[in-house]
Short mmCIF file of C-alpha atoms and ligand atoms in Angstrom, two decimals:
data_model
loop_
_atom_site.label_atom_id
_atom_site.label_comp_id
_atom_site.label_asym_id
_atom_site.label_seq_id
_atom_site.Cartn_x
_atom_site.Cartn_y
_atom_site.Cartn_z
CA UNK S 1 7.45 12.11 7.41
CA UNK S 2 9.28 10.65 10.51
CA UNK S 3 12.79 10.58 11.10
CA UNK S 4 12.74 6.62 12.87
CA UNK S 5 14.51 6.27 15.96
CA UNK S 6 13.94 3.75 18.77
CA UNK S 7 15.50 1.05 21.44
CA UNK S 8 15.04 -2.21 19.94
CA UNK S 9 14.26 -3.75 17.40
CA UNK S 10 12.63 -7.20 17.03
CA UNK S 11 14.43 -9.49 13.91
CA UNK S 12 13.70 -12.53 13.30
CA UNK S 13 13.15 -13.79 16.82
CA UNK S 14 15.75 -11.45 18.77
CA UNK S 15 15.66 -7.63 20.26
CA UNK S 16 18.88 -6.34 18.84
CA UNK S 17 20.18 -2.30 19.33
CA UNK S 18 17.97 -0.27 17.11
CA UNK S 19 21.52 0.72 15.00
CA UNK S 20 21.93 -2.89 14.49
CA UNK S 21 19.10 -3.49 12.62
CA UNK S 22 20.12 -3.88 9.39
CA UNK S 23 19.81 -5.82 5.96
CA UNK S 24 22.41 -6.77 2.64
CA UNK S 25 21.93 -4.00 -0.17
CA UNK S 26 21.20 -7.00 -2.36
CA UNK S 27 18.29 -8.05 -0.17
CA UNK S 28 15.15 -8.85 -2.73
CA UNK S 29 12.87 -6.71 -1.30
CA UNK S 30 14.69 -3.69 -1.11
CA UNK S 31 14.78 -4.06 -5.25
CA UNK S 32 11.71 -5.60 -6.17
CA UNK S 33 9.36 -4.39 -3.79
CA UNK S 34 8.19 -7.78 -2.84
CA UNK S 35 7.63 -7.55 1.09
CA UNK S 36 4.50 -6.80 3.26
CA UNK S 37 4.04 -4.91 6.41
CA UNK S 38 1.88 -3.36 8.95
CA UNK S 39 1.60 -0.36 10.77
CA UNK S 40 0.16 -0.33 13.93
CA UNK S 41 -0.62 2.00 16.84
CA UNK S 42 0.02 2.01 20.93
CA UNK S 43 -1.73 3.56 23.23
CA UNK S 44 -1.81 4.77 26.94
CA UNK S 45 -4.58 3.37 28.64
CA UNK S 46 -5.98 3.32 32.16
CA UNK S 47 -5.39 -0.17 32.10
CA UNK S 48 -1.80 0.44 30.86
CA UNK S 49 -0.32 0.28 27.21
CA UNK S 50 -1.93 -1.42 25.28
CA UNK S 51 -2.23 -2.30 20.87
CA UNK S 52 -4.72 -0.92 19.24
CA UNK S 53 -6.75 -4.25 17.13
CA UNK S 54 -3.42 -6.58 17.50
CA UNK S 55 -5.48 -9.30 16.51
CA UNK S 56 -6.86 -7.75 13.19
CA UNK S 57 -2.86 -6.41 12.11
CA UNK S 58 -1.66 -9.79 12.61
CA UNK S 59 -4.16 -11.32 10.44
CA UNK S 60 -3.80 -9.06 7.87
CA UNK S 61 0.12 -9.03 7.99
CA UNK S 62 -0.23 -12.77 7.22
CA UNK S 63 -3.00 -12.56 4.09
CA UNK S 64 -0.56 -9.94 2.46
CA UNK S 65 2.62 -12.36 3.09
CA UNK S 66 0.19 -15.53 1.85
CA UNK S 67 -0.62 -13.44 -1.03
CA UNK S 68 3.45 -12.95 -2.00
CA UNK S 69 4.48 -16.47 -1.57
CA UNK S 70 6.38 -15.34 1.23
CA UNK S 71 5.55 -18.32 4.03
CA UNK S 72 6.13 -17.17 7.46
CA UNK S 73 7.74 -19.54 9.88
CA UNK S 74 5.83 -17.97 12.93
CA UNK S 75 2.03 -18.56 13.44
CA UNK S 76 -0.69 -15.41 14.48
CA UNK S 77 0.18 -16.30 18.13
CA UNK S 78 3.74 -15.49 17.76
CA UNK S 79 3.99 -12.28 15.26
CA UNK S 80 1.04 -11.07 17.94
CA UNK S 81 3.75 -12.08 21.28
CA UNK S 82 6.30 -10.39 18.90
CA UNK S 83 4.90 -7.57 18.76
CA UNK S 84 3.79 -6.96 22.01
CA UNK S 85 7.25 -7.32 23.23
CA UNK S 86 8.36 -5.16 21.07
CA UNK S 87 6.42 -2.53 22.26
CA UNK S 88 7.57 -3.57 25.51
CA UNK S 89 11.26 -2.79 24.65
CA UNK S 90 10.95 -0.04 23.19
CA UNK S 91 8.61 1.52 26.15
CA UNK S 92 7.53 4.58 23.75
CA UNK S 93 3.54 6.11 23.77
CA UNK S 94 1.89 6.41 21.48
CA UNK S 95 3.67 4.34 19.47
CA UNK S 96 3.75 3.20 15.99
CA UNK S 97 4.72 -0.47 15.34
CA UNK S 98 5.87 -1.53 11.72
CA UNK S 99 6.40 -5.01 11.33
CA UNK S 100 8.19 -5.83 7.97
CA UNK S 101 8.05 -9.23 5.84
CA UNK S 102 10.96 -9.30 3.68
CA UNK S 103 13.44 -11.74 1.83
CA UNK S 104 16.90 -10.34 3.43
CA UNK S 105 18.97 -12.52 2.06
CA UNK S 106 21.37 -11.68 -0.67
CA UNK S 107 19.86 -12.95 -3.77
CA UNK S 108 18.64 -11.05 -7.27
CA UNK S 109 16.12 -12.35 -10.09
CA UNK S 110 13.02 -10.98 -9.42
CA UNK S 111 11.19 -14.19 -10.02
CA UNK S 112 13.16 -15.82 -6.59
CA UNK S 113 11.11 -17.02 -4.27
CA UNK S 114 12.62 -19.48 -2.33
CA UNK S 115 14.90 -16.97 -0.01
CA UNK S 116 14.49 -17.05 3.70
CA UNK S 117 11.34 -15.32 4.75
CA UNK S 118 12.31 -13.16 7.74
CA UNK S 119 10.22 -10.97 10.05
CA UNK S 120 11.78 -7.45 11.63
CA UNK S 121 9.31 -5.57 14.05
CA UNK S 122 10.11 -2.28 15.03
CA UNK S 123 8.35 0.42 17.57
CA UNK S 124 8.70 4.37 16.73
CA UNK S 125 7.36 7.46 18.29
CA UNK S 126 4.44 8.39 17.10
CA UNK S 127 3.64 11.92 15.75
CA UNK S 128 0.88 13.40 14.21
CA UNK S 129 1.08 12.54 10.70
CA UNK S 130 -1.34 15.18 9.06
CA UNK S 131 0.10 17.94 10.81
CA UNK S 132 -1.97 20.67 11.66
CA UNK S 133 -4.46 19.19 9.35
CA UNK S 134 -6.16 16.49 12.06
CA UNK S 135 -7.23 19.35 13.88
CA UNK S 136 -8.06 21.97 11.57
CA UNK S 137 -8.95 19.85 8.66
CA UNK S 138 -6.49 18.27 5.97
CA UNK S 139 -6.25 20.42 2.71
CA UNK S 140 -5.80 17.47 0.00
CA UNK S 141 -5.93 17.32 -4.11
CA UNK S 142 -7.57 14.80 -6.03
CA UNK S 143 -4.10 13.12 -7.48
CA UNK S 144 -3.52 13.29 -11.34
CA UNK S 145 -2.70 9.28 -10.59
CA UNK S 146 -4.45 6.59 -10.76
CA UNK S 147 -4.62 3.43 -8.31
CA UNK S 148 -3.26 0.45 -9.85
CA UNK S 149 -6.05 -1.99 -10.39
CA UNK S 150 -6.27 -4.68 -8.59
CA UNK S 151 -5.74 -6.83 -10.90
CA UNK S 152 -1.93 -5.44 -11.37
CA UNK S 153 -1.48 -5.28 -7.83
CA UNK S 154 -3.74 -6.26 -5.50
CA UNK S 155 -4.67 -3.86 -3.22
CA UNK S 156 -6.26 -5.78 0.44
CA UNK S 157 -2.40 -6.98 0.36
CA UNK S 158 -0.48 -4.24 2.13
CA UNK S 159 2.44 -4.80 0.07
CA UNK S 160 5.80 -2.30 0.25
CA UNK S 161 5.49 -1.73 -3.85
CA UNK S 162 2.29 -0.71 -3.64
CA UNK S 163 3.54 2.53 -1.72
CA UNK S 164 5.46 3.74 -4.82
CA UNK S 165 2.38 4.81 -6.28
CA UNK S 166 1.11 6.25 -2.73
CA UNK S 167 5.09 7.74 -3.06
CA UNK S 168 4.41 9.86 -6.35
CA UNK S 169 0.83 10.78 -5.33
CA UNK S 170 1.79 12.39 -2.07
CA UNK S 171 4.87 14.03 -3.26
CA UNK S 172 2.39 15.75 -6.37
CA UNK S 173 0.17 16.70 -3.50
CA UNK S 174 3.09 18.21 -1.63
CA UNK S 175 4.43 20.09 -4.56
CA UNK S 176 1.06 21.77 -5.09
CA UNK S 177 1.16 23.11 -1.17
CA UNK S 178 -1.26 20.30 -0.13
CA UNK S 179 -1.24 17.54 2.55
CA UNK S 180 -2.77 15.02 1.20
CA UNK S 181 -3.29 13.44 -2.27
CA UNK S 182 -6.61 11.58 -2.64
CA UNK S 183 -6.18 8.83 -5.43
CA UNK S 184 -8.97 7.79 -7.92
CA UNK S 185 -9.15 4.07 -9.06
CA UNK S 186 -8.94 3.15 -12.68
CA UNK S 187 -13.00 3.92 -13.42
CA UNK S 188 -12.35 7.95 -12.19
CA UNK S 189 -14.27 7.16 -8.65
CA UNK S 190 -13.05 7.84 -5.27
CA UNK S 191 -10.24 5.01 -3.68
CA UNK S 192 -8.05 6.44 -0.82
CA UNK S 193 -5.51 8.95 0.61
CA UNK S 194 -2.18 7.98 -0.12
CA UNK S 195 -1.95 6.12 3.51
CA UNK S 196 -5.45 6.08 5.06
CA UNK S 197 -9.34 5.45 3.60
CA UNK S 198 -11.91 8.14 3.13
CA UNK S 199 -15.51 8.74 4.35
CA UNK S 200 -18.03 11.14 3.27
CA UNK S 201 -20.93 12.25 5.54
CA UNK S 202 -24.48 13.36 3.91
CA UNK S 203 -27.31 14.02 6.61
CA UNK S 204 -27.34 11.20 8.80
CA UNK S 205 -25.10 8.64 6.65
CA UNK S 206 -21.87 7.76 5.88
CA UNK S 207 -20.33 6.32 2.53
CA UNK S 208 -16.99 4.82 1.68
CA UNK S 209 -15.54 2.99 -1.65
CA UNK S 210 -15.65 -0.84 -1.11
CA UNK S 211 -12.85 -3.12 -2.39
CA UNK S 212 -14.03 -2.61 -6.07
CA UNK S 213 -12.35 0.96 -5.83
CA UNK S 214 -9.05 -1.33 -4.96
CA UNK S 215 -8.32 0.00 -1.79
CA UNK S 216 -6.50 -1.49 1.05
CA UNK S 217 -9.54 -2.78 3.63
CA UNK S 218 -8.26 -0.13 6.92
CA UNK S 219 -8.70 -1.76 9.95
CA UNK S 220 -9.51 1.98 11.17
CA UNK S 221 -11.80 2.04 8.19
CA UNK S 222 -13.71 -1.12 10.20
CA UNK S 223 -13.47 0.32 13.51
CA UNK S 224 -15.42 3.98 11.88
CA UNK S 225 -18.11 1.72 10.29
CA UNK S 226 -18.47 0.11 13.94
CA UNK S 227 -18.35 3.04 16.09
CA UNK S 228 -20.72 4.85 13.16
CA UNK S 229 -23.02 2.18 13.44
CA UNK S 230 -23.25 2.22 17.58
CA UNK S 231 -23.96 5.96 17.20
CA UNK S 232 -27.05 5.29 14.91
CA UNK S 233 -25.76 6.38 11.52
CA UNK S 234 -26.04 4.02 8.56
CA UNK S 235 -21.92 3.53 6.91
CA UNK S 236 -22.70 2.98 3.21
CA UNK S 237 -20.05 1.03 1.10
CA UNK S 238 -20.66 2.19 -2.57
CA UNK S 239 -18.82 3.46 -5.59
CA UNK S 240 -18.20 7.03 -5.15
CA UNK S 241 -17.91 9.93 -7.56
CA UNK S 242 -15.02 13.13 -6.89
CA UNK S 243 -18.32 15.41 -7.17
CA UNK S 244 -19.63 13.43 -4.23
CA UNK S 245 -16.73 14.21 -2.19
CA UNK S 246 -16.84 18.13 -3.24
CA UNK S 247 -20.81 18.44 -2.35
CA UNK S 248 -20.27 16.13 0.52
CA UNK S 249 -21.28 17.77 4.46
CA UNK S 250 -18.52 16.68 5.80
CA UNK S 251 -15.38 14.38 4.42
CA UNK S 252 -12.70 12.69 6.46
CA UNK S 253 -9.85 9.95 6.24
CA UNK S 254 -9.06 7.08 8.31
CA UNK S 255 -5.88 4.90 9.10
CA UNK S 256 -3.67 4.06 11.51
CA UNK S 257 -1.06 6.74 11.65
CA UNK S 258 -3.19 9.43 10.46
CA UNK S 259 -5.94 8.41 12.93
CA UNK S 260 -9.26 10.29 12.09
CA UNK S 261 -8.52 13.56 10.12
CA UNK S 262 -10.79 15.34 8.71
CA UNK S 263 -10.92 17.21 5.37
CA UNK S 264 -11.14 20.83 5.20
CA UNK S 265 -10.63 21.54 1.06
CA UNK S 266 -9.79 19.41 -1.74
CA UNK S 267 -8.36 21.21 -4.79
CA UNK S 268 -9.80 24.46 -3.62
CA UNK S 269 -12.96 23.48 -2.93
CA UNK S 270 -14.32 24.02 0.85
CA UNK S 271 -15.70 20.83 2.04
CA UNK S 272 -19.24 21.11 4.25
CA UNK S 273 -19.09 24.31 6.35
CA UNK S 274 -17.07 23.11 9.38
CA UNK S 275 -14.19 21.30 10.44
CA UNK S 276 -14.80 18.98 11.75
CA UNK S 277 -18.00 18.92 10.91
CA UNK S 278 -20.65 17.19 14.01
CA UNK S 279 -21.05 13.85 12.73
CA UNK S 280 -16.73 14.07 12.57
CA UNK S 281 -16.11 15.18 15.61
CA UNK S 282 -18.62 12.32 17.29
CA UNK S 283 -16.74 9.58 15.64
CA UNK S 284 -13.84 11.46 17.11
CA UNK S 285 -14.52 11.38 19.98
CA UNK S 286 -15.49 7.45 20.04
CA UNK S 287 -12.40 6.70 18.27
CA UNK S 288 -10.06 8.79 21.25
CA UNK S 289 -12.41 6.56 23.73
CA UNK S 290 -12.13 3.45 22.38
CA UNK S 291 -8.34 3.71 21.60
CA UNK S 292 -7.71 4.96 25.40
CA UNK S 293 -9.69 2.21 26.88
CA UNK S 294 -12.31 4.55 27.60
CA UNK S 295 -15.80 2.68 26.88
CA UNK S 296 -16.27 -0.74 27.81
CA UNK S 297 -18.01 -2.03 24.42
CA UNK S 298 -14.54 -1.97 22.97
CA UNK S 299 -12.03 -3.36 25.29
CA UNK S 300 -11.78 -6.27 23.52
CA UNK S 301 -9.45 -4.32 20.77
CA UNK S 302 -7.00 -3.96 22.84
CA UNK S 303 -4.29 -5.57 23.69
CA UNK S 304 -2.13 -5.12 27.03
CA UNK S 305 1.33 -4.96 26.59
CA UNK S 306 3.53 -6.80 29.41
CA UNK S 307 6.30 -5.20 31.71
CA UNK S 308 9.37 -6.47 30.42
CA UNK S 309 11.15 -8.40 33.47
CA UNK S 310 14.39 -6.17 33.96
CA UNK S 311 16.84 -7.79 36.11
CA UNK S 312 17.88 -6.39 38.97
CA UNK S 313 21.59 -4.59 38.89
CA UNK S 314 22.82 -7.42 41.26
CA UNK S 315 21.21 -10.50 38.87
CA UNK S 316 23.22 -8.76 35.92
CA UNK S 317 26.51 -8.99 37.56
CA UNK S 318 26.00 -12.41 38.46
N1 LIG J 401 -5.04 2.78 2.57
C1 LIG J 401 -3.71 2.72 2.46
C2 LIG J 401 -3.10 2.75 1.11
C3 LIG J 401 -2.90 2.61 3.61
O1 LIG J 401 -1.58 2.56 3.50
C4 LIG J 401 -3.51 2.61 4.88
C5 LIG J 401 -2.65 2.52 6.11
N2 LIG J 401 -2.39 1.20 6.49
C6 LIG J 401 -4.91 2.67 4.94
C7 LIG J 401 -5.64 2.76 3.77
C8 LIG J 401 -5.60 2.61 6.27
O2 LIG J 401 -5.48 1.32 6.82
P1 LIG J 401 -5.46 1.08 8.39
O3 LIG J 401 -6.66 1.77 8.93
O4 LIG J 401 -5.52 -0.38 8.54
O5 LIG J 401 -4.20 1.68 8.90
#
């Protein structure tokens, strides 16, 4: 996907060199899985850079580390001034911010849970992550696998284990020339992409799967059913069928790296007759407003990020 690269990088409380930011090959997490994380966008605004729904990462971040045990010595207020400073380090835009919850200490036995709990925030360039696709429509394949139930693993917890399943599904999709993998849940109806949520358009409404389809709850998923519902269309949360998606008007995913993007084909099948189709391309364009600072009604997702106080060449010598 993306080849990371950056200034800084936020750990445990201090910005050290981006090549410094390292962990023990025995660290629990990198064997088990059992760390949680968020990913996050920055934006140019007129007002200046600024994170996109800050507040709404941050609490999420925290569920998913409540869910796996994994107590965080810092409280909403802090991870949030974390992160902003981050971004402020790194200086990047658009930027994508992944903090990372993780045991780092060196320690094995899966069922430990009593290592340090430590925190590492870091702040990439971001690219487009469909390609070519979130223009011209993403060409995805209903994936041969399943998502875990949520019951196995829960899903509203954006844990880093969950992603070997998103792993194998978009590697499948890959091998068969598409972008994207779309992944059924357990009963055969429509979950989610392999990193972002899906909507279908018919007429004037939208539908999406609900939690019951044991999908991760997108944060971009919540700002669509908002910005749907200020343009006047009714965002329908409902079990949904793959046939549904393939006689749908108009299909597209949501999520914080991929943005909006919509879906061209899946399997072969043309989806609706344009791309994007009109009710698409008008939560677009709402979406590009409200993430630039553009309309009013939703300045309150974003948050400013603060000039970082460089000293002056003479205060460094002193
Ligand atoms: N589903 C999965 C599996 C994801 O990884 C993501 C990306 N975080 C999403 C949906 C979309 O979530 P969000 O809009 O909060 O980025």
């Amino acid at each position: 996907m993306m080849a990371a690269s950056g200034k800084k990088v936020w750990m445990d409380g201090r910005l050290v060199d981006f090549a410094d930011a390292k962990v023990h090959v025995l660290t629990h997490t990198l064997h088990y899985g059992v760390g949680v994380f968020e990913g996050i966008r920055a934006y140019p605004t007129r007002g200046g850079p600024a994170i996109f729904r800050l507040k709404e990462h941050v609490e999420r971040l925290i569920t998913s580390a409540r869910l796996y045990h994994m107590p965080l010595p810092w409280d909403a207020e802090a991870i949030g001034r974390a992160i902003l400073e981050t971004q402020a380090a790194n200086g990047v835009l658009p930027s994508y911010i992944r903090p990372l919850v993780y045991r780092g200490e060196p320690a094995l036995g899966v069922k430990n849970s009593t290592g340090k709990v430590s925190l590492a925030i870091a702040a990439i360039p971001a690219k487009k992550y469909l390609g070519e696709g979130s223009e011209a429509g993403v060409r995805a394949k209903i994936s041969p696998l399943r998502k875990p139930r949520s019951d196995a693993l829960p899903s509203f917890a954006k844990a880093c284990g969950n992603y070997t399943n998103s792993y194998l599904a978009g590697l499948d999709a890959q091998h068969d020339g598409y972008d994207e993998a779309i992944l059924l849940d357990a009963a055969g109806n429509l979950a989610e992409g392999t990193g972002e949520n899906i909507f279908l358009v018919r007429g004037e409404k939208l539908y999406t799967p609900g939690l019951e389809s044991d999908i991760l709850l997108g944060i971009t998923r919540d700002t669509v059913m908002r910005l749907a519902g200020d343009l006047g269309f009714e965002v329908v949360e409902k079990a949904l069928s793959p046939n549904e998606l393939l006689t749908a008007d108009e299909a597209f995913f949501s999520g914080t790296y991929a943005e909006l993007a919509p879906i061209r084909e899946v399997g072969g099948y043309r989806v609706g007759s344009e791309t994007p189709g009109p009710v698409t391309r008008q939560i677009m364009a709402a979406f590009e407003k409200a993430v630039r600072g553009e309309d009013a009604r939703y300045a309150s997702w974003l948050s400013k990020v603060p000039t970082l106080a460089v000293p002056s060449p003479r205060a460094a010598r002193r």
